[in-house]
CSV table of C-alpha atoms in Angstrom, one decimal:
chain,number,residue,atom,x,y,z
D,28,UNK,CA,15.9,-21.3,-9.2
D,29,UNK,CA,15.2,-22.1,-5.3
D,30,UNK,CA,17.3,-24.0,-3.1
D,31,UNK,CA,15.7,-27.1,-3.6
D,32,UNK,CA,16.1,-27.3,-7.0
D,33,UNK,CA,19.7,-26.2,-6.7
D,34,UNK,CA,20.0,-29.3,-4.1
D,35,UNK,CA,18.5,-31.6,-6.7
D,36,UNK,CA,20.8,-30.9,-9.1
D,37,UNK,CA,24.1,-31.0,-7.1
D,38,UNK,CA,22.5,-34.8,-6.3
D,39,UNK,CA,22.7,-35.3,-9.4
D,40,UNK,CA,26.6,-34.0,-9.9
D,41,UNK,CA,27.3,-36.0,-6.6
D,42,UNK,CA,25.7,-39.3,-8.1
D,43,UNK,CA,27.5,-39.0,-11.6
D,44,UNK,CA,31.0,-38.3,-9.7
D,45,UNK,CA,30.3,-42.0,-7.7
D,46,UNK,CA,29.4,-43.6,-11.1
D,47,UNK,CA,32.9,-42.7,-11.9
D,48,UNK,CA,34.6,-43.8,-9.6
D,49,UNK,CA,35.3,-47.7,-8.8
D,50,UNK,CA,32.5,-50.3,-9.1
D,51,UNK,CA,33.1,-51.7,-5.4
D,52,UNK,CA,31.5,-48.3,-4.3
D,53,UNK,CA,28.5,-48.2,-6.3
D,54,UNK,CA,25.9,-49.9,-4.1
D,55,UNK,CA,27.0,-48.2,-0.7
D,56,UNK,CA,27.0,-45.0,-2.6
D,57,UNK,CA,23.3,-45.7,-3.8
D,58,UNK,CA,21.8,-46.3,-0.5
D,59,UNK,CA,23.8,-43.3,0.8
D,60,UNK,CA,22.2,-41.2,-2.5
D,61,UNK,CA,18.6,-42.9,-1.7
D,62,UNK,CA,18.2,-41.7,1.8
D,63,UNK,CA,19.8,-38.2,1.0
D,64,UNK,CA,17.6,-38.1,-2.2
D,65,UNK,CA,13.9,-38.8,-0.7
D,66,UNK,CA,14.5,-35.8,1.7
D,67,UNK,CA,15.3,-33.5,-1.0
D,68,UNK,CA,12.1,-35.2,-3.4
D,69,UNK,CA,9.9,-34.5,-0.8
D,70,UNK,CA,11.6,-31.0,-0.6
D,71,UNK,CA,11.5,-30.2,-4.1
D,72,UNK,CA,7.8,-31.2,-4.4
D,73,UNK,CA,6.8,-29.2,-1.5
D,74,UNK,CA,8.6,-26.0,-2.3
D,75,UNK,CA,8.1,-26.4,-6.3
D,76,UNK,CA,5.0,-28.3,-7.0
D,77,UNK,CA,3.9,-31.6,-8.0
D,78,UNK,CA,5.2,-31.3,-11.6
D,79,UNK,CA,8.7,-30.5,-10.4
D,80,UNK,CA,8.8,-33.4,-7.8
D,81,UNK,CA,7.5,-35.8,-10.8
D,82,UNK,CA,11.3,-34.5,-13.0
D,83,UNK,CA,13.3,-35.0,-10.3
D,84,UNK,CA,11.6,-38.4,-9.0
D,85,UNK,CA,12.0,-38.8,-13.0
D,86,UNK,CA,15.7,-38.1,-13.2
D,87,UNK,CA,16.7,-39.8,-9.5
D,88,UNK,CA,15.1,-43.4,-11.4
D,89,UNK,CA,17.2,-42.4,-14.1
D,90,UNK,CA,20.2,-41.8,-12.5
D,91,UNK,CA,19.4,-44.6,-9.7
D,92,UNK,CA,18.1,-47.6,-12.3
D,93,UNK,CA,20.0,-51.0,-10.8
D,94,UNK,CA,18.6,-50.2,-7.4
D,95,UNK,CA,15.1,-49.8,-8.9
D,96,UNK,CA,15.2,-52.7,-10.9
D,97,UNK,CA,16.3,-54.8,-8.2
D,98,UNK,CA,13.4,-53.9,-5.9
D,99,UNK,CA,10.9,-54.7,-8.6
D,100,UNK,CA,12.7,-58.0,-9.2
D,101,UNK,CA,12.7,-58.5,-5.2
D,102,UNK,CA,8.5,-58.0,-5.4
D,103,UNK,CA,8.0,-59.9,-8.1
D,104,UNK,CA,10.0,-63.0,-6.7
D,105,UNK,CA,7.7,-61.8,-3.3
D,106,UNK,CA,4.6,-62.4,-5.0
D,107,UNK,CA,5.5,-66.2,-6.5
């Protein structure tokens, strides 16, 4: 497994440990998790391949769903 793949996954340890803790620190812990992630996508899919960067981008949406759905719902309220 290479060190970008290792990183990946410790993200995703990291981002499950802020998801139990209180609620007042989800959404400054998910910026903080967005700008570390991107780095590390961009990482992953360099050193690994484009199929690799497509399960982590995969799993960060997954893990990182309220943040996505609110940009999507800030685009289509753009668009009106």
């Amino acid at each position: 497994m290479t060190l970008s793949l290792v990183a990946a996954c410790l993200w995703v340890v990291v981002a499950s440990v802020i998801a139990l803790g209180p609620q007042r620190y989800h959404w400054p812990a998910a910026w903080g998790l967005i700008a570390v992630g991107v780095p590390i996508l961009g990482w992953v899919t360099w050193q690994n391949g484009a199929i690799w960067g497509l399960v982590v981008l995969a799993a960060g949406l997954s893990v990182l769903r309220w943040p996505v759905r609110r940009l999507f719902a800030n685009l289509r309220r753009a668009e009106r």
